[in-house]
Short mmCIF file of C-alpha atoms in Angstrom, two decimals:
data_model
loop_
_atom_site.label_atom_id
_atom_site.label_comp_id
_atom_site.label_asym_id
_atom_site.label_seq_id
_atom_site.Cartn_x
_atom_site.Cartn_y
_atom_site.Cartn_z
CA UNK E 1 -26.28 17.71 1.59
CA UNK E 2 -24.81 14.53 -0.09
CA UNK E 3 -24.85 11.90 2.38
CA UNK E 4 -21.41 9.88 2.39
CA UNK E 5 -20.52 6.25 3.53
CA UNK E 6 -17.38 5.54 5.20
CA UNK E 7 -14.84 2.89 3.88
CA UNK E 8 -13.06 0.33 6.06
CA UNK E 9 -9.94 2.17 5.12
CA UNK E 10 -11.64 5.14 7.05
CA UNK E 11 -13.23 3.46 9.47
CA UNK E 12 -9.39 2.00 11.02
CA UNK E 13 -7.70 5.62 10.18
CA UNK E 14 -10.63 7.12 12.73
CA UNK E 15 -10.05 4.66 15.42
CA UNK E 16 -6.45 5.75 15.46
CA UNK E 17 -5.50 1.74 12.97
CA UNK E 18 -4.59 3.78 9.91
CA UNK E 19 -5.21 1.96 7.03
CA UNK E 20 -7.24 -1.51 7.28
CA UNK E 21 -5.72 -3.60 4.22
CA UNK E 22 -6.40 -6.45 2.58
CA UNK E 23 -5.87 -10.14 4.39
CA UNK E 24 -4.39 -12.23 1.75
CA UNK E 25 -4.87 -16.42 2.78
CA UNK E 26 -2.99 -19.37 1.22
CA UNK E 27 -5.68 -20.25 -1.47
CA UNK E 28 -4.95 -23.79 -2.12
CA UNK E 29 -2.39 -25.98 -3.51
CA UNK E 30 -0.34 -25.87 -6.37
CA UNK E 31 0.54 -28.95 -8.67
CA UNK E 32 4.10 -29.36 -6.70
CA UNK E 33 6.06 -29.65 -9.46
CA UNK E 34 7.41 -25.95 -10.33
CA UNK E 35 10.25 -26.25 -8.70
CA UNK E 36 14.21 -26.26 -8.61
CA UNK E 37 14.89 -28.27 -5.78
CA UNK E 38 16.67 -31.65 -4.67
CA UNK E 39 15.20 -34.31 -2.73
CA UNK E 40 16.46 -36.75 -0.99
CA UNK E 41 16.47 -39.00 -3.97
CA UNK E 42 18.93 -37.03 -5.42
CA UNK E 43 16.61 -35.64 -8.23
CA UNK E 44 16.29 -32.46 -9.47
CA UNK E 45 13.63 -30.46 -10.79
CA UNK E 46 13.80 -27.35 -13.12
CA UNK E 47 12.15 -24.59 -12.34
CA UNK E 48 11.73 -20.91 -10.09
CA UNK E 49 14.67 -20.53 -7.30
CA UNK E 50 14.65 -19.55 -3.96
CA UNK E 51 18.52 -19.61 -2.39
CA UNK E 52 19.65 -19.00 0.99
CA UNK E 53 21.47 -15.95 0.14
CA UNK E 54 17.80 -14.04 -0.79
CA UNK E 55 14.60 -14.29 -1.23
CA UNK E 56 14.65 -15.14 -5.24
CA UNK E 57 17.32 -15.93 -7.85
CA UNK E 58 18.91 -17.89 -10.18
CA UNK E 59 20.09 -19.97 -8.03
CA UNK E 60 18.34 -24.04 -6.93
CA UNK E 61 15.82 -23.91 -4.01
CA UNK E 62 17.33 -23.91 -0.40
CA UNK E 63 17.39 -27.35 0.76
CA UNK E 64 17.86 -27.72 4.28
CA UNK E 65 19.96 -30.82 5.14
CA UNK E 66 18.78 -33.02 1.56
CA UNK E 67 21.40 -34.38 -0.27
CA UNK E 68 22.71 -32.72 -3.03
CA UNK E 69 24.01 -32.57 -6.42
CA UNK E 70 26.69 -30.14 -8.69
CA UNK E 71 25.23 -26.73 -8.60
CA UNK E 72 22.96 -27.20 -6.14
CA UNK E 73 22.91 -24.92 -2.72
CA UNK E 74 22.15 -26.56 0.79
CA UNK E 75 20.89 -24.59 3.53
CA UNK E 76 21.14 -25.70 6.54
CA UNK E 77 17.95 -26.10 9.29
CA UNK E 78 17.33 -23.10 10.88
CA UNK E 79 16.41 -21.47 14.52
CA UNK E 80 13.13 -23.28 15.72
CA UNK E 81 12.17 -19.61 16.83
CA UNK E 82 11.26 -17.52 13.81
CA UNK E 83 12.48 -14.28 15.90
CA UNK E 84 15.57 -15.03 15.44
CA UNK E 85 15.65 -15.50 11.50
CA UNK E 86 15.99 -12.55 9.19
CA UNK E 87 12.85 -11.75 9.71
CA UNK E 88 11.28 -8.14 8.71
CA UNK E 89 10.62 -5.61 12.09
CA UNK E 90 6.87 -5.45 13.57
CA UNK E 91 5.75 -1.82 13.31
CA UNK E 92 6.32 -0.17 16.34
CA UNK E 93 3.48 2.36 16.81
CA UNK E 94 0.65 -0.04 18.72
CA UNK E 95 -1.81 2.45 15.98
CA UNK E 96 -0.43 1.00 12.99
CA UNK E 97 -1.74 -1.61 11.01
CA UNK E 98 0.12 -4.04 9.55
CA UNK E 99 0.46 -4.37 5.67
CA UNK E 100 -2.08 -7.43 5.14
CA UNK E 101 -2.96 -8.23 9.03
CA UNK E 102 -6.64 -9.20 9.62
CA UNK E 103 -9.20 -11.06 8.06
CA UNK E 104 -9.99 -8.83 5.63
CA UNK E 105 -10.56 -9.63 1.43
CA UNK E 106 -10.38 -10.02 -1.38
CA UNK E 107 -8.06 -13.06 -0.67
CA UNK E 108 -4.78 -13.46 -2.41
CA UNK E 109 -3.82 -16.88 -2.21
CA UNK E 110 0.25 -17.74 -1.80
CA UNK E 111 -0.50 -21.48 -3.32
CA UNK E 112 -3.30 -21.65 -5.90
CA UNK E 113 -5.80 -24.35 -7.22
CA UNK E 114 -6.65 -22.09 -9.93
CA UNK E 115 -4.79 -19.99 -12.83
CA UNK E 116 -4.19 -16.30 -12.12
CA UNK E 117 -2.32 -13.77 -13.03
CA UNK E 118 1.29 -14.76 -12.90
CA UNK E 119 2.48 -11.28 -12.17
CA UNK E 120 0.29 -10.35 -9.71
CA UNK E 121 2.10 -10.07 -6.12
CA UNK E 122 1.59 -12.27 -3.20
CA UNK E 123 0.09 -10.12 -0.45
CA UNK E 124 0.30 -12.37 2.91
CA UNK E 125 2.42 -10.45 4.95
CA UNK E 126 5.22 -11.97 7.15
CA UNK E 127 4.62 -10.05 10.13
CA UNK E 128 1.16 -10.71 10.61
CA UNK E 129 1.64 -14.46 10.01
CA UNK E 130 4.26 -13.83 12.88
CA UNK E 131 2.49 -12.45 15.03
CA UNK E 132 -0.18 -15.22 14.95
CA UNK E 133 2.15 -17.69 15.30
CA UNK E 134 2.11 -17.87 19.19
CA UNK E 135 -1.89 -18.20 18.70
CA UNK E 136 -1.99 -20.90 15.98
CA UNK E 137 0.43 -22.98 18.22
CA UNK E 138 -1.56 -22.94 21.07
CA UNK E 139 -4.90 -23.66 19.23
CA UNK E 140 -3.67 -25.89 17.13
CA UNK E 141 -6.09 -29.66 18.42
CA UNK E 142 -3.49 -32.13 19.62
CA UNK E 143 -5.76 -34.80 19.96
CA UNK E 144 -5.51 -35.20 16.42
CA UNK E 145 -1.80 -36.03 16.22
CA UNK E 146 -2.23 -39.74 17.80
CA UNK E 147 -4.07 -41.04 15.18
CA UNK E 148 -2.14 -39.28 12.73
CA UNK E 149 1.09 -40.61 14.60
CA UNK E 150 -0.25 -44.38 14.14
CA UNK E 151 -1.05 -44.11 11.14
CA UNK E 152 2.25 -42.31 9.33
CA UNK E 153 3.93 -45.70 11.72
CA UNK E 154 1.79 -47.57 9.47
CA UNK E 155 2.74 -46.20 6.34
CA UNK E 156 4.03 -48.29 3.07
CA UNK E 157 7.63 -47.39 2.78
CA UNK E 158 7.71 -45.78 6.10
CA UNK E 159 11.71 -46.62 6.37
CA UNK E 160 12.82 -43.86 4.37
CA UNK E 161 11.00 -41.25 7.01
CA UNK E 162 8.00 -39.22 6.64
CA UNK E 163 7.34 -36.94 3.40
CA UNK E 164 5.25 -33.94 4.19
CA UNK E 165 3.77 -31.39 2.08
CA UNK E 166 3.06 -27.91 3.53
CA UNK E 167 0.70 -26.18 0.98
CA UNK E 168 0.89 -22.45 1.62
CA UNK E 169 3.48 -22.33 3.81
CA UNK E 170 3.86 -19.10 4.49
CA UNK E 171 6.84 -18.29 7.05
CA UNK E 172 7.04 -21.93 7.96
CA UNK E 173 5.02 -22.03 11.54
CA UNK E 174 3.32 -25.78 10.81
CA UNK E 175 6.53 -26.94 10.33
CA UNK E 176 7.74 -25.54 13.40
CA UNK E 177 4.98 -26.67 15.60
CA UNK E 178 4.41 -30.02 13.96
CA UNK E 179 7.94 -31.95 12.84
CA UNK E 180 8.82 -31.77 16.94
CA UNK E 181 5.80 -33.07 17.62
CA UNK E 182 5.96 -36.59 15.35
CA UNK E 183 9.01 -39.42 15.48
CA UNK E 184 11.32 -40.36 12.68
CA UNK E 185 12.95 -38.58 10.00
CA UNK E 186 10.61 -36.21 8.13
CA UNK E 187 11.24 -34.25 4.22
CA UNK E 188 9.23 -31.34 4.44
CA UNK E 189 8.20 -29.74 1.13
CA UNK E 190 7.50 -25.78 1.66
CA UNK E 191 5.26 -24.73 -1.01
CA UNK E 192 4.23 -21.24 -1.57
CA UNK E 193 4.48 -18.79 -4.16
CA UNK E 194 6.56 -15.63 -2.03
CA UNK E 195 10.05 -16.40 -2.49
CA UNK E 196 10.54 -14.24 0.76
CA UNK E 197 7.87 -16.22 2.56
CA UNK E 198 9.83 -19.92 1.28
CA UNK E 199 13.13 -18.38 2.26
CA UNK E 200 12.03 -17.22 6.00
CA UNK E 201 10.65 -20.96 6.33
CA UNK E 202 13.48 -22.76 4.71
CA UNK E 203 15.88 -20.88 7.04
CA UNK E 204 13.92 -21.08 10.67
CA UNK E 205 12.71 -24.63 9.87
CA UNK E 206 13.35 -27.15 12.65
CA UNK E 207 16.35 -29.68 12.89
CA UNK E 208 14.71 -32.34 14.91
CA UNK E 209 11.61 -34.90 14.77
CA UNK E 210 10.79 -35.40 18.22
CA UNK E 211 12.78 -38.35 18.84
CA UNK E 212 15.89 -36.57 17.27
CA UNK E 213 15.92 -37.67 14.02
CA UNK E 214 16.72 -35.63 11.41
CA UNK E 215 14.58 -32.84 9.81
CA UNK E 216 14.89 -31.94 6.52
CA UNK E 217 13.36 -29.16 4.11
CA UNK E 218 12.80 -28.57 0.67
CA UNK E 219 11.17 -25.21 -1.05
CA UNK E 220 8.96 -25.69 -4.09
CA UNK E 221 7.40 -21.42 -5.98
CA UNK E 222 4.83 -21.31 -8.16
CA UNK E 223 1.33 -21.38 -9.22
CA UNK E 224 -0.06 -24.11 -11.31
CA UNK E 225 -4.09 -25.01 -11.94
CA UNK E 226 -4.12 -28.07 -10.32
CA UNK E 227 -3.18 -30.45 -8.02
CA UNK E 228 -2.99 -34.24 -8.50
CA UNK E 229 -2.33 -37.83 -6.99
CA UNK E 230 0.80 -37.88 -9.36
CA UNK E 231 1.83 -34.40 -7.51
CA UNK E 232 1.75 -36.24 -4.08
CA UNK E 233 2.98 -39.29 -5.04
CA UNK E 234 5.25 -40.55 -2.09
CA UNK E 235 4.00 -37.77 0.21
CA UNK E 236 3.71 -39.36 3.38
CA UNK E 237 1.27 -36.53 4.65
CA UNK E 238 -0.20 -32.94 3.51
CA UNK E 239 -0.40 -30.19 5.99
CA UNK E 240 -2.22 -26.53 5.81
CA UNK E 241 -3.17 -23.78 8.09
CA UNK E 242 -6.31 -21.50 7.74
CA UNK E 243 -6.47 -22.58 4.01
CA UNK E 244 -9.77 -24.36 4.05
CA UNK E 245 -12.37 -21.34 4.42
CA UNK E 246 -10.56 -19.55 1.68
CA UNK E 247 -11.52 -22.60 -0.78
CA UNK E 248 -14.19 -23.22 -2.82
CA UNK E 249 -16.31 -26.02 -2.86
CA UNK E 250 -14.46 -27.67 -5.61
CA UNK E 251 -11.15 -26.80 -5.17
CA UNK E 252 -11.86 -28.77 -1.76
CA UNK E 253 -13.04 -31.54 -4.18
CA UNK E 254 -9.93 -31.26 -5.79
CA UNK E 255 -7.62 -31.32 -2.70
CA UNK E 256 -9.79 -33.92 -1.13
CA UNK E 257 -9.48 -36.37 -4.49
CA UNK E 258 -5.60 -35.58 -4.81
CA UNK E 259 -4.97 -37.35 -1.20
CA UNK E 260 -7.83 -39.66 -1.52
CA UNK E 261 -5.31 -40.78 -4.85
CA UNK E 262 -1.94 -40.95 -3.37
CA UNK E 263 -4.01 -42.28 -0.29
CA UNK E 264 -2.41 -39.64 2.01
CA UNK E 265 -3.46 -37.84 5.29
CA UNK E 266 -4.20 -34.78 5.04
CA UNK E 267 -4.12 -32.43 9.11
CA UNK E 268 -5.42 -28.97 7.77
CA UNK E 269 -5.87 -26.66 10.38
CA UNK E 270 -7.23 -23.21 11.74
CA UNK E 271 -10.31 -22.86 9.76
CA UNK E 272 -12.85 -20.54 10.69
CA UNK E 273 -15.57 -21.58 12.16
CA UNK E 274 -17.65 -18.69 11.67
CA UNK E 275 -18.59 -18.08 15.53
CA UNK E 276 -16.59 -15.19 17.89
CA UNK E 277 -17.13 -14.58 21.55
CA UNK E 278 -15.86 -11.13 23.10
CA UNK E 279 -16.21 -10.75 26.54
CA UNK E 280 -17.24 -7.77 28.00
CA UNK E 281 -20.24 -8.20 25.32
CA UNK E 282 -21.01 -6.00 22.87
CA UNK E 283 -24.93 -5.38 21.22
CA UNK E 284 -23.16 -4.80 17.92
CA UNK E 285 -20.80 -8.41 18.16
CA UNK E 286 -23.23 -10.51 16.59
CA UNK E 287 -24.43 -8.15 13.69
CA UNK E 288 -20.28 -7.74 12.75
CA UNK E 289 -20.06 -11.22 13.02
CA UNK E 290 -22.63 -11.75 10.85
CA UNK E 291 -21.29 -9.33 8.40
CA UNK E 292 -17.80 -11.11 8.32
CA UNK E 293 -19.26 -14.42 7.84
CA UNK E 294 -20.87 -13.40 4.71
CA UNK E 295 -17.62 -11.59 3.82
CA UNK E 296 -15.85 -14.61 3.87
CA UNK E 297 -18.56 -16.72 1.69
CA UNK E 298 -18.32 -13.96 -1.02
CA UNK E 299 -17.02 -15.19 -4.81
CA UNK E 300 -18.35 -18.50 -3.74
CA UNK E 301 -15.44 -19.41 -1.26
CA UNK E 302 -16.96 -21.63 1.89
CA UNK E 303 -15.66 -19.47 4.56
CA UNK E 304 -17.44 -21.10 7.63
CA UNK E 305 -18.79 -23.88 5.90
CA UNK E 306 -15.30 -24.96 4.87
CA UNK E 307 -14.93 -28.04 7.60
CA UNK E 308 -18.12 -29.64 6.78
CA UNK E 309 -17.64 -29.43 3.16
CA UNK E 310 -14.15 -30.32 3.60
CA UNK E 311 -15.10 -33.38 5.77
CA UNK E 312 -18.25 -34.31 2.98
CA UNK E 313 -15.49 -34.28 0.73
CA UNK E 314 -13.59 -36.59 2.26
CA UNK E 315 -15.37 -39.05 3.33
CA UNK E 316 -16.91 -39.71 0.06
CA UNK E 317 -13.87 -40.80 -1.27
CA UNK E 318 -13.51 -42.91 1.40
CA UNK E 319 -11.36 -41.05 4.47
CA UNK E 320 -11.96 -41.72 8.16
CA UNK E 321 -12.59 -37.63 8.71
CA UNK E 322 -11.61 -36.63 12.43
CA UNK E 323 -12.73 -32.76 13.44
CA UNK E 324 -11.33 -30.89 16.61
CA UNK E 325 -11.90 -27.68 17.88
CA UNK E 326 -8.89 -25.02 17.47
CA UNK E 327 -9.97 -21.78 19.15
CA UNK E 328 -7.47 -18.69 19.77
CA UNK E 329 -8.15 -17.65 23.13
CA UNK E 330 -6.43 -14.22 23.25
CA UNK E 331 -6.30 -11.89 26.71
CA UNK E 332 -4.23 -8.76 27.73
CA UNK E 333 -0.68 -11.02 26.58
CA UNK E 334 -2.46 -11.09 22.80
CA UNK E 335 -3.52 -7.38 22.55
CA UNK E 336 -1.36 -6.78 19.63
CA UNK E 337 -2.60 -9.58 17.63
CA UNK E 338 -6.93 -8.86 19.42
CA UNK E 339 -5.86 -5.15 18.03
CA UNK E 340 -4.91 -6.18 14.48
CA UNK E 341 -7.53 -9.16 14.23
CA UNK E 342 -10.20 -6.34 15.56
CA UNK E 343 -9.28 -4.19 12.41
CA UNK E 344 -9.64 -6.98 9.91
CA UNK E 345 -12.77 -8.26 11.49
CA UNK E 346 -14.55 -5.19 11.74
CA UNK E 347 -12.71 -4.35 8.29
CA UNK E 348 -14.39 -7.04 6.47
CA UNK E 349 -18.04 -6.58 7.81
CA UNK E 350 -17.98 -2.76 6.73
CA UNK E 351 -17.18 -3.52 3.50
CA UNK E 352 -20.20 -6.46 3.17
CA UNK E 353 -22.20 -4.04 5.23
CA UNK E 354 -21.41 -0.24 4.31
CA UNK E 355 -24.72 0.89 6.29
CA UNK E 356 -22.37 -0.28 9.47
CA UNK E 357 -20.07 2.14 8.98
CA UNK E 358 -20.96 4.71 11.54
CA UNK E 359 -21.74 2.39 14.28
CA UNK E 360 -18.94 0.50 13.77
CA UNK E 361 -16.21 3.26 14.21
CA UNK E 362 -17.28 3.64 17.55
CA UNK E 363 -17.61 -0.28 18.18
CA UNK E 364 -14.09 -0.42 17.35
CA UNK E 365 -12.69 2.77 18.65
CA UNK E 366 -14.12 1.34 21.99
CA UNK E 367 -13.16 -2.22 21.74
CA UNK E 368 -9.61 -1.17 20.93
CA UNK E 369 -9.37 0.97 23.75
CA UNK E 370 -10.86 -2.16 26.13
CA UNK E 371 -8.07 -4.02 24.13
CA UNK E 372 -5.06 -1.64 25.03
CA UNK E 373 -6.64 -1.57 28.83
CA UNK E 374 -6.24 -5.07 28.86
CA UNK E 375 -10.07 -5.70 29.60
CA UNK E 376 -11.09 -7.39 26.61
CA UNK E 377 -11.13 -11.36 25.89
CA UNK E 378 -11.85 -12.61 22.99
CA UNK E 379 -12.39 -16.50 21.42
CA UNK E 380 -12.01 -16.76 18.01
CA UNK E 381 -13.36 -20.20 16.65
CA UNK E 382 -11.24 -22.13 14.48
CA UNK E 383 -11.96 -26.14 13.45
CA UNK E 384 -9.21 -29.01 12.86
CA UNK E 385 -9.46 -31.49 10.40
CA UNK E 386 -7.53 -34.87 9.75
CA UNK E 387 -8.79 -37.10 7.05
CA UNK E 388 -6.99 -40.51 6.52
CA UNK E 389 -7.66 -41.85 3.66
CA UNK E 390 -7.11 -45.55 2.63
CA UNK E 391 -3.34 -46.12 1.78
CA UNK E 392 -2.71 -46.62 -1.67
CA UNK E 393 0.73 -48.38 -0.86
CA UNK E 394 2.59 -45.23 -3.22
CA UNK E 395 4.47 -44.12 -0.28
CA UNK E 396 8.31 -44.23 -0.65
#
């Protein structure tokens, strides 16, 4: 009899998850200057829309609160709660899995250091990002934003308020948790390349630094091969969530150069750190977790060796490299996002490791049932990073 090996997508359908597909990541940054967009110089750039009416169009790129010029469209700042922004439903049936939820590869990146195809579809879906929001938030290392705070006070040019970059924005949660968080007026520049994804963060982007000042957005589509000083040049700060580990070791060269250049921060956070804890314990835990860490290294991406790299990188181009740690800590409250994150995780080491298969259908069939009982804990391991580079005095 011809012996047969299970696929992830079987594996999830027989623990009652349906399909398990693929986790697309924000790969990296683009060269920031595809856009159609006014700042709050008044300039405009040609290039792909995203409007306030819809996700794509003909239309300039929804600008919340910038000033603007003939033809251009101003949205205005949106909800600080992304719930209530036309956001797409979360599937209802607890089985279900949602289209791109979990760790799982090959990684489709939103914002690219490298040329693809240009008509292949961004995969990162909004509800999954959503419904890690609440856990990014609360793992997110606020020890890091007092240096960061002193030195964007510090800044060349600093009258004319903060200029951030968000590289792979996705819905927009950095901006959310970080603009209330820092004092004086702040741009933001959204970049990502799902017009759906820009439009969602344009529109539920906050109004307000912390100190009331005003918040203002900017979205910026496309993928380009590189990014540069020039690119950043008056960016006051880039920001980025779980993009590191989905980097390669020299597109982190490349990102690491680019601020080194324009001599700005850079707080990139939520990268894996390649250690889980799951409490009750399992015998299987740390042969999956194994499995998934070498997942995540395939095609030469860094994966769990993204923060040192990142902060190698760094430093030898002269940064001051701080590292927290960022861990989710998710209970019975986070079962729906332990239940999708189970899926991926277990996804991803069943495809490095097909021999798992049949041991890990009933790892997860069980650990999803612990997770519905609300009698599983789990600590996913994540690492901050800021890296303050020298000024270069090309801030606006």
């Amino acid at each position: 009899m011809r012996r047969t090996t299970a696929t992830p997508a079987d594996l999830a359908r027989r623990a009652g998850g349906g399909r398990i597909p693929s986790q697309p990541g924000p790969r990296g940054a683009g060269n920031l200057t595809e856009v159609d967009a006014v700042t709050q110089d008044g300039h405009r750039h040609a290039g792909p829309a995203v409007t306030p009416d819809g996700p794509a169009g003909p239309g300039p790129t929804a600008v919340s609160g910038a000033r603007t010029g003939p033809g251009t469209t101003a949205a205005p700042a949106g909800p600080t709660d992304p719930r209530s922004a036309a956001a797409p439903a979360r599937p209802t049936d607890p089985g279900s899995v949602i289209p791109g939820a979990g760790p799982v590869g090959p990684e489709q990146p939103t914002v690219r250091l490298r040329e693809t195809d240009p008509d292949e579809p961004p995969r990162y879906a909004p509800e999954w990002l959503q419904l890690r929001e609440g856990a990014d938030a609360s793992a997110r290392a606020v020890d890091l934003l007092d240096p960061l705070r002193i030195r964007l006070a510090n800044l060349p040019g600093r009258s004319g308020g903060a200029v951030v970059h968000d590289l792979g924005c996705g819905t927009g949660s950095m901006g959310r948790w970080l603009a209330p968080r820092l004092d004086g007026a702040q741009h933001w520049v959204l970049h990502d390349r799902d017009p759906y994804l820009l439009h969602f963060a344009a529109v539920a982007s906050p109004r307000a630094a912390a100190d009331g000042s005003r918040v203002t957005v900017e979205t910026r589509r496309g993928d380009v091969a590189r990014l540069t000083p020039d690119a950043l040049a008056g960016a006051s700060l880039v920001t980025a969530s779980a993009l590191l580990d989905v980097l390669t070791r020299e597109e982190v060269g490349t990102l690491a150069a680019a601020c080194a250049g324009a001599g700005c921060p850079a707080l990139l956070t939520l990268s894996v750190a390649g250690r889980v804890e799951l409490t009750p314990a399992d015998p299987l835990d740390e042969e999956i977790a194994a499995a998934f860490n070498a997942h995540q290294r395939r095609d030469g991406l860094l994966g769990p060796d993204a923060v040192t790299v990142a902060a190698e990188a760094f430093a030898d181009r002269g940064a001051t490299v701080k590292i927290q740690p960022s861990p989710w800590r998710l209970g019975p409250a986070e079962a729906a996002l332990t239940a999708q994150w189970l899926r991926g995780w277990v996804g991803a080491a069943v495809e490095q490791r097909p021999e798992l298969a049949a041991r890990a259908e009933r790892y997860l069939a069980a650990r999803l049932a612990a997770c519905a009982a609300g009698d599983l804990h789990v600590t996913v391991h994540h690492s901050d990073l800021l890296a303050l580079p020298r000024p270069t005095g090309g801030h606006r």
